[in-house]
Amino acid sequence: MSSTATRHALTIQPLGGPTAIIGVGGLRIITDPTFDQPQDYTGHPNTEGLQGVERTEAPALSPQEVGRIDVALVSHDHHIDNLDDSGKEFIKDVPHVYSTDVGAERLGNGVVGLDGKSASLDLPEGGRLTITGVPAQHGPDGVWQLIGPVTGFVIDGDGVPTTYVSGDNSSVDVVREIAQAHPDIEVAILFLGGAGFAELADGDYITLSNERALEVSDLLPHAVIVPIHNDSWKHFREDNAHLRAVFAGAGAEDRLRIVERGASEVVAR
């Protein structure tokens, strides 16, 4: 991260599921936009033929209530719980959209693939921000290859708290590699919920579980852990109450920053 006289605070506002608004340096960044109303998506082409893909809660804000967004980080475009029908419409009006390389090809409309690459943007409040695509593994070996590529992101720059957005990564080993490359991570926005389906590897985790989140916190000793992606969908099997218990049991509850859906809080200054 470059040094600068200006230090930008970083805020987060979870909207439900994988969708959250990150504010930093005058930029508004959204993760995995999902704005559909509750419904059962069984039979939808973006469920990979899985059963039980069901949204159970509406987002905390509608697209109209969200207002201006400058950047969208789409960890992957081919699963309905990470980019739903309303989300696809929403990103058409976002100036800068980043995803996987194959996702960028599918989405078109100027979406940029960041597999192993970075993009840089001006911050309205001064300086530059960099977004780097980092690895993510959507499930155990033998599963992630079948259900398609995903990406995580690291955000840093002039006066920007270095922030890791995990995407639908389930692997602690992958985070270990990211931590080695980015040892100054101050905020870790983790896609939790212990997501899984009986049809895939007997229901093994395809995102981080709460126990794995605790392991990740050990790898990122300077980071506040901000959970998202653990509500609003039927296949998320672990919630924030369980997450608190896991961290409390390890004496690490002070590492957590759980922000209620719809609320906006500063998580780094």
mmCIF file of C-alpha atoms in Angstrom:
data_model
loop_
_atom_site.group_PDB
_atom_site.id
_atom_site.type_symbol
_atom_site.label_atom_id
_atom_site.label_comp_id
_atom_site.label_asym_id
_atom_site.label_seq_id
_atom_site.Cartn_x
_atom_site.Cartn_y
_atom_site.Cartn_z
ATOM 1 C CA MET A 1 0.000 0.000 0.000
ATOM 2 C CA SER A 2 1.372 3.409 -0.940
ATOM 3 C CA SER A 3 1.947 5.963 1.791
ATOM 4 C CA THR A 4 0.024 9.223 1.721
ATOM 5 C CA ALA A 5 -0.963 12.035 4.041
ATOM 6 C CA THR A 6 -4.618 11.077 3.634
ATOM 7 C CA ARG A 7 -5.924 7.998 5.389
ATOM 8 C CA HIS A 8 -9.316 6.846 4.129
ATOM 9 C CA ALA A 9 -11.821 5.169 6.436
ATOM 10 C CA LEU A 10 -13.508 2.046 5.114
ATOM 11 C CA THR A 11 -17.195 1.347 5.715
ATOM 12 C CA ILE A 12 -19.305 -1.705 5.014
ATOM 13 C CA GLN A 13 -23.065 -2.077 4.641
ATOM 14 C CA PRO A 14 -24.289 -5.691 4.237
ATOM 15 C CA LEU A 15 -27.494 -6.026 2.232
ATOM 16 C CA GLY A 16 -27.979 -9.787 2.543
ATOM 17 C CA GLY A 17 -26.255 -12.863 1.158
ATOM 18 C CA PRO A 18 -23.015 -11.961 -0.639
ATOM 19 C CA THR A 19 -24.076 -8.383 -1.313
ATOM 20 C CA ALA A 20 -22.465 -5.540 0.606
ATOM 21 C CA ILE A 21 -21.507 -1.947 -0.093
ATOM 22 C CA ILE A 22 -17.936 -0.935 0.688
ATOM 23 C CA GLY A 23 -17.211 2.772 0.959
ATOM 24 C CA VAL A 24 -13.677 4.136 0.781
ATOM 25 C CA GLY A 25 -12.178 7.419 -0.379
ATOM 26 C CA GLY A 26 -15.458 8.557 -1.926
ATOM 27 C CA LEU A 27 -15.919 5.385 -3.973
ATOM 28 C CA ARG A 28 -18.885 3.061 -3.445
ATOM 29 C CA ILE A 29 -18.114 -0.572 -4.229
ATOM 30 C CA ILE A 30 -20.679 -3.385 -4.240
ATOM 31 C CA THR A 31 -19.943 -7.097 -3.904
ATOM 32 C CA ASP A 32 -21.908 -9.757 -5.807
ATOM 33 C CA PRO A 33 -25.149 -7.818 -6.439
ATOM 34 C CA THR A 34 -28.280 -9.834 -5.607
ATOM 35 C CA PHE A 35 -31.573 -7.941 -5.471
ATOM 36 C CA ASP A 36 -34.261 -10.504 -6.361
ATOM 37 C CA GLN A 37 -37.164 -11.082 -4.012
ATOM 38 C CA PRO A 38 -37.437 -14.401 -2.093
ATOM 39 C CA GLN A 39 -38.120 -17.326 -4.421
ATOM 40 C CA ASP A 40 -37.202 -20.906 -5.293
ATOM 41 C CA TYR A 41 -34.760 -21.016 -8.216
ATOM 42 C CA THR A 42 -34.962 -24.763 -8.841
ATOM 43 C CA GLY A 43 -34.812 -25.168 -12.618
ATOM 44 C CA HIS A 44 -33.104 -21.815 -13.214
ATOM 45 C CA PRO A 45 -30.121 -22.267 -15.559
ATOM 46 C CA ASN A 46 -27.739 -20.640 -13.060
ATOM 47 C CA THR A 47 -28.254 -23.212 -10.312
ATOM 48 C CA GLU A 48 -26.091 -25.904 -11.982
ATOM 49 C CA GLY A 49 -29.096 -28.230 -11.713
ATOM 50 C CA LEU A 50 -28.988 -28.208 -7.903
ATOM 51 C CA GLN A 51 -32.087 -28.493 -5.729
ATOM 52 C CA GLY A 52 -32.843 -26.192 -2.806
ATOM 53 C CA VAL A 53 -31.424 -23.005 -4.311
ATOM 54 C CA GLU A 54 -33.892 -20.713 -2.622
ATOM 55 C CA ARG A 55 -33.712 -17.095 -1.527
ATOM 56 C CA THR A 56 -35.472 -16.797 1.835
ATOM 57 C CA GLU A 57 -35.156 -13.058 2.612
ATOM 58 C CA ALA A 58 -35.418 -9.892 0.560
ATOM 59 C CA PRO A 59 -32.359 -7.618 0.362
ATOM 60 C CA ALA A 60 -32.102 -4.883 2.979
ATOM 61 C CA LEU A 61 -32.242 -2.238 0.229
ATOM 62 C CA SER A 62 -33.664 -2.178 -3.267
ATOM 63 C CA PRO A 63 -31.474 -1.110 -6.210
ATOM 64 C CA GLN A 64 -33.218 2.253 -6.179
ATOM 65 C CA GLU A 65 -32.475 2.721 -2.472
ATOM 66 C CA VAL A 66 -28.832 1.769 -2.988
ATOM 67 C CA GLY A 67 -28.301 4.620 -5.417
ATOM 68 C CA ARG A 68 -24.965 5.367 -7.070
ATOM 69 C CA ILE A 69 -22.399 2.580 -7.215
ATOM 70 C CA ASP A 70 -18.995 3.163 -8.800
ATOM 71 C CA VAL A 71 -17.553 -0.359 -8.787
ATOM 72 C CA ALA A 72 -19.014 -3.880 -8.735
ATOM 73 C CA LEU A 73 -16.942 -6.887 -7.696
ATOM 74 C CA VAL A 74 -18.567 -10.026 -9.102
ATOM 75 C CA SER A 75 -16.806 -13.093 -7.700
ATOM 76 C CA HIS A 76 -18.540 -15.172 -10.370
ATOM 77 C CA ASP A 77 -21.496 -14.681 -12.645
ATOM 78 C CA HIS A 78 -22.798 -18.212 -13.148
ATOM 79 C CA HIS A 79 -24.474 -18.951 -9.786
ATOM 80 C CA ILE A 80 -27.799 -17.277 -9.048
ATOM 81 C CA ASP A 81 -26.943 -16.616 -5.385
ATOM 82 C CA ASN A 82 -23.949 -14.460 -6.384
ATOM 83 C CA LEU A 83 -25.369 -12.589 -9.364
ATOM 84 C CA ASP A 84 -29.122 -12.918 -9.727
ATOM 85 C CA ASP A 85 -31.408 -11.616 -12.450
ATOM 86 C CA SER A 86 -31.861 -8.211 -10.820
ATOM 87 C CA GLY A 87 -28.134 -8.034 -10.133
ATOM 88 C CA LYS A 88 -27.325 -8.543 -13.806
ATOM 89 C CA GLU A 89 -29.555 -5.614 -14.665
ATOM 90 C CA PHE A 90 -28.042 -3.537 -11.867
ATOM 91 C CA ILE A 91 -24.428 -3.866 -13.027
ATOM 92 C CA LYS A 92 -25.303 -2.566 -16.492
ATOM 93 C CA ASP A 93 -25.328 0.913 -14.945
ATOM 94 C CA VAL A 94 -22.140 0.487 -12.882
ATOM 95 C CA PRO A 95 -19.130 2.181 -14.526
ATOM 96 C CA HIS A 96 -16.520 -0.365 -13.402
ATOM 97 C CA VAL A 97 -17.357 -4.077 -13.073
ATOM 98 C CA TYR A 98 -14.735 -6.742 -12.338
ATOM 99 C CA SER A 99 -15.107 -10.516 -12.380
ATOM 100 C CA THR A 100 -13.388 -13.683 -13.568
ATOM 101 C CA ASP A 101 -12.029 -13.651 -17.103
ATOM 102 C CA VAL A 102 -14.670 -16.116 -18.311
ATOM 103 C CA GLY A 103 -17.366 -14.179 -16.458
ATOM 104 C CA ALA A 104 -16.303 -10.982 -18.185
ATOM 105 C CA GLU A 105 -16.651 -12.708 -21.545
ATOM 106 C CA ARG A 106 -20.145 -13.940 -20.697
ATOM 107 C CA LEU A 107 -21.367 -10.655 -19.245
ATOM 108 C CA GLY A 108 -19.851 -8.321 -21.840
ATOM 109 C CA ASN A 109 -20.853 -4.650 -21.524
ATOM 110 C CA GLY A 110 -17.302 -3.616 -20.571
ATOM 111 C CA VAL A 111 -16.913 -6.038 -17.646
ATOM 112 C CA VAL A 112 -13.205 -6.616 -16.956
ATOM 113 C CA GLY A 113 -11.718 -9.973 -15.965
ATOM 114 C CA LEU A 114 -9.163 -9.790 -13.172
ATOM 115 C CA ASP A 115 -7.759 -13.319 -13.031
ATOM 116 C CA GLY A 116 -4.224 -12.648 -11.807
ATOM 117 C CA LYS A 117 -4.495 -8.992 -12.797
ATOM 118 C CA SER A 118 -5.107 -5.579 -11.238
ATOM 119 C CA ALA A 119 -7.053 -2.444 -12.097
ATOM 120 C CA SER A 120 -6.499 1.042 -10.730
ATOM 121 C CA LEU A 121 -9.011 3.854 -10.186
ATOM 122 C CA ASP A 122 -8.879 7.434 -8.950
ATOM 123 C CA LEU A 123 -10.339 8.059 -5.497
ATOM 124 C CA PRO A 124 -12.622 11.116 -5.385
ATOM 125 C CA GLU A 125 -11.100 12.073 -2.037
ATOM 126 C CA GLY A 126 -7.531 11.792 -3.317
ATOM 127 C CA GLY A 127 -5.083 9.122 -4.398
ATOM 128 C CA ARG A 128 -5.514 5.899 -6.297
ATOM 129 C CA LEU A 129 -7.172 2.594 -5.448
ATOM 130 C CA THR A 130 -6.060 -0.777 -6.813
ATOM 131 C CA ILE A 131 -8.245 -3.883 -7.133
ATOM 132 C CA THR A 132 -6.423 -7.178 -7.635
ATOM 133 C CA GLY A 133 -7.987 -10.502 -8.503
ATOM 134 C CA VAL A 134 -6.809 -13.242 -6.141
ATOM 135 C CA PRO A 135 -7.421 -17.007 -6.114
ATOM 136 C CA ALA A 136 -10.575 -18.629 -4.775
ATOM 137 C CA GLN A 137 -11.583 -22.308 -4.691
ATOM 138 C CA HIS A 138 -15.322 -22.977 -4.730
ATOM 139 C CA GLY A 139 -15.406 -26.319 -2.930
ATOM 140 C CA PRO A 140 -13.091 -29.270 -2.318
ATOM 141 C CA ASP A 141 -10.925 -30.920 -4.973
ATOM 142 C CA GLY A 142 -13.122 -32.639 -7.517
ATOM 143 C CA VAL A 143 -15.965 -30.180 -6.908
ATOM 144 C CA TRP A 144 -14.573 -26.724 -7.621
ATOM 145 C CA GLN A 145 -13.410 -27.893 -11.049
ATOM 146 C CA LEU A 146 -16.982 -28.895 -11.859
ATOM 147 C CA ILE A 147 -18.855 -25.853 -10.562
ATOM 148 C CA GLY A 148 -16.674 -23.281 -12.223
ATOM 149 C CA PRO A 149 -14.108 -20.568 -11.563
ATOM 150 C CA VAL A 150 -14.494 -17.863 -8.946
ATOM 151 C CA THR A 151 -12.262 -15.024 -7.835
ATOM 152 C CA GLY A 152 -11.545 -13.085 -4.703
ATOM 153 C CA PHE A 153 -10.267 -9.526 -4.574
ATOM 154 C CA VAL A 154 -7.743 -7.450 -2.658
ATOM 155 C CA ILE A 155 -8.377 -3.711 -2.460
ATOM 156 C CA ASP A 156 -5.527 -1.369 -1.517
ATOM 157 C CA GLY A 157 -3.955 1.903 -2.576
ATOM 158 C CA ASP A 158 -3.134 5.390 -1.344
ATOM 159 C CA GLY A 159 -4.314 5.581 2.242
ATOM 160 C CA VAL A 160 -6.703 2.660 1.699
ATOM 161 C CA PRO A 161 -6.980 -0.039 4.387
ATOM 162 C CA THR A 162 -5.889 -3.202 2.597
ATOM 163 C CA THR A 163 -9.051 -5.279 2.277
ATOM 164 C CA TYR A 164 -9.544 -8.902 1.260
ATOM 165 C CA VAL A 165 -12.897 -9.930 -0.253
ATOM 166 C CA SER A 166 -12.918 -13.713 -0.274
ATOM 167 C CA GLY A 167 -15.639 -14.470 -2.807
ATOM 168 C CA ASP A 168 -16.936 -18.039 -2.642
ATOM 169 C CA ASN A 169 -13.615 -19.467 -1.498
ATOM 170 C CA SER A 170 -13.738 -22.547 0.739
ATOM 171 C CA SER A 171 -10.016 -23.213 1.100
ATOM 172 C CA VAL A 172 -7.856 -22.107 4.026
ATOM 173 C CA ASP A 173 -4.763 -23.025 1.996
ATOM 174 C CA VAL A 174 -5.789 -20.529 -0.679
ATOM 175 C CA VAL A 175 -6.027 -17.800 1.970
ATOM 176 C CA ARG A 176 -2.573 -18.785 3.220
ATOM 177 C CA GLU A 177 -1.172 -18.002 -0.235
ATOM 178 C CA ILE A 178 -3.019 -14.672 -0.346
ATOM 179 C CA ALA A 179 -1.761 -13.736 3.129
ATOM 180 C CA GLN A 180 1.815 -14.353 2.023
ATOM 181 C CA ALA A 181 1.356 -12.086 -0.986
ATOM 182 C CA HIS A 182 -0.571 -9.421 0.975
ATOM 183 C CA PRO A 183 0.720 -9.485 4.580
ATOM 184 C CA ASP A 184 -0.792 -6.094 5.436
ATOM 185 C CA ILE A 185 -4.495 -7.061 5.149
ATOM 186 C CA GLU A 186 -6.511 -4.984 7.653
ATOM 187 C CA VAL A 187 -10.065 -6.015 6.736
ATOM 188 C CA ALA A 188 -11.186 -9.494 5.675
ATOM 189 C CA ILE A 189 -14.697 -9.611 4.224
ATOM 190 C CA LEU A 190 -15.404 -13.331 4.306
ATOM 191 C CA PHE A 191 -18.156 -15.137 2.423
ATOM 192 C CA LEU A 192 -19.282 -17.557 5.136
ATOM 193 C CA GLY A 193 -22.356 -19.674 5.818
ATOM 194 C CA GLY A 194 -20.837 -23.109 5.313
ATOM 195 C CA ALA A 195 -22.727 -23.361 2.027
ATOM 196 C CA GLY A 196 -23.282 -26.825 0.651
ATOM 197 C CA PHE A 197 -25.586 -29.166 -1.229
ATOM 198 C CA ALA A 198 -26.139 -32.886 -0.718
ATOM 199 C CA GLU A 199 -25.580 -33.390 -4.456
ATOM 200 C CA LEU A 200 -22.026 -32.016 -4.212
ATOM 201 C CA ALA A 201 -19.392 -34.054 -2.339
ATOM 202 C CA ASP A 202 -21.981 -35.224 0.184
ATOM 203 C CA GLY A 203 -22.680 -31.652 1.223
ATOM 204 C CA ASP A 204 -19.071 -30.608 1.886
ATOM 205 C CA TYR A 205 -18.418 -26.910 2.221
ATOM 206 C CA ILE A 206 -18.286 -24.893 -0.983
ATOM 207 C CA THR A 207 -17.660 -21.660 0.931
ATOM 208 C CA LEU A 208 -15.824 -21.061 4.191
ATOM 209 C CA SER A 209 -17.340 -22.552 7.315
ATOM 210 C CA ASN A 210 -17.194 -20.718 10.638
ATOM 211 C CA GLU A 211 -14.429 -23.018 11.882
ATOM 212 C CA ARG A 212 -12.436 -22.270 8.745
ATOM 213 C CA ALA A 213 -13.058 -18.557 9.259
ATOM 214 C CA LEU A 214 -11.333 -18.903 12.623
ATOM 215 C CA GLU A 215 -8.353 -20.509 10.875
ATOM 216 C CA VAL A 216 -8.342 -17.657 8.365
ATOM 217 C CA SER A 217 -8.257 -15.129 11.204
ATOM 218 C CA ASP A 218 -5.037 -16.751 12.422
ATOM 219 C CA LEU A 219 -3.518 -16.302 8.954
ATOM 220 C CA LEU A 220 -4.550 -12.624 8.873
ATOM 221 C CA PRO A 221 -3.494 -11.492 12.362
ATOM 222 C CA HIS A 222 -3.910 -7.765 11.650
ATOM 223 C CA ALA A 223 -7.355 -8.012 10.055
ATOM 224 C CA VAL A 224 -10.803 -7.352 11.419
ATOM 225 C CA ILE A 225 -13.050 -10.214 10.272
ATOM 226 C CA VAL A 226 -16.300 -9.045 8.659
ATOM 227 C CA PRO A 227 -18.748 -11.863 7.795
ATOM 228 C CA ILE A 228 -21.223 -11.693 4.927
ATOM 229 C CA HIS A 229 -22.856 -14.388 2.740
ATOM 230 C CA ASN A 230 -24.413 -16.307 5.642
ATOM 231 C CA ASP A 231 -28.047 -15.261 5.470
ATOM 232 C CA SER A 232 -30.937 -14.939 3.012
ATOM 233 C CA TRP A 233 -30.400 -18.291 1.249
ATOM 234 C CA LYS A 234 -31.539 -21.797 2.174
ATOM 235 C CA HIS A 235 -28.203 -23.509 1.475
ATOM 236 C CA PHE A 236 -26.281 -21.362 3.986
ATOM 237 C CA ARG A 237 -26.043 -23.657 6.995
ATOM 238 C CA GLU A 238 -24.178 -21.574 9.594
ATOM 239 C CA ASP A 239 -25.124 -18.125 10.905
ATOM 240 C CA ASN A 240 -23.573 -15.280 12.877
ATOM 241 C CA ALA A 241 -24.731 -16.659 16.234
ATOM 242 C CA HIS A 242 -22.720 -19.807 15.598
ATOM 243 C CA LEU A 243 -19.818 -17.722 14.296
ATOM 244 C CA ARG A 244 -19.710 -15.734 17.549
ATOM 245 C CA ALA A 245 -19.680 -18.961 19.537
ATOM 246 C CA VAL A 246 -16.820 -20.392 17.487
ATOM 247 C CA PHE A 247 -14.681 -17.282 17.913
ATOM 248 C CA ALA A 248 -15.621 -16.876 21.578
ATOM 249 C CA GLY A 249 -14.620 -20.477 22.232
ATOM 250 C CA ALA A 250 -11.160 -19.649 20.897
ATOM 251 C CA GLY A 251 -10.924 -16.378 22.823
ATOM 252 C CA ALA A 252 -11.002 -14.467 19.521
ATOM 253 C CA GLU A 253 -14.423 -12.787 19.602
ATOM 254 C CA ASP A 254 -12.757 -9.361 19.554
ATOM 255 C CA ARG A 255 -11.535 -10.123 16.017
ATOM 256 C CA LEU A 256 -15.105 -10.100 14.678
ATOM 257 C CA ARG A 257 -17.071 -7.123 13.364
ATOM 258 C CA ILE A 258 -20.584 -8.314 12.670
ATOM 259 C CA VAL A 259 -22.607 -5.588 10.945
ATOM 260 C CA GLU A 260 -26.381 -5.967 10.788
ATOM 261 C CA ARG A 261 -28.082 -6.143 7.394
ATOM 262 C CA GLY A 262 -28.808 -2.652 6.156
ATOM 263 C CA ALA A 263 -26.578 -0.934 8.713
ATOM 264 C CA SER A 264 -23.387 0.869 7.676
ATOM 265 C CA GLU A 265 -20.342 0.899 9.955
ATOM 266 C CA VAL A 266 -16.730 2.013 9.764
ATOM 267 C CA VAL A 267 -14.564 -1.116 10.067
ATOM 268 C CA ALA A 268 -11.132 0.481 9.502
ATOM 269 C CA ARG A 269 -9.709 3.980 9.785
#
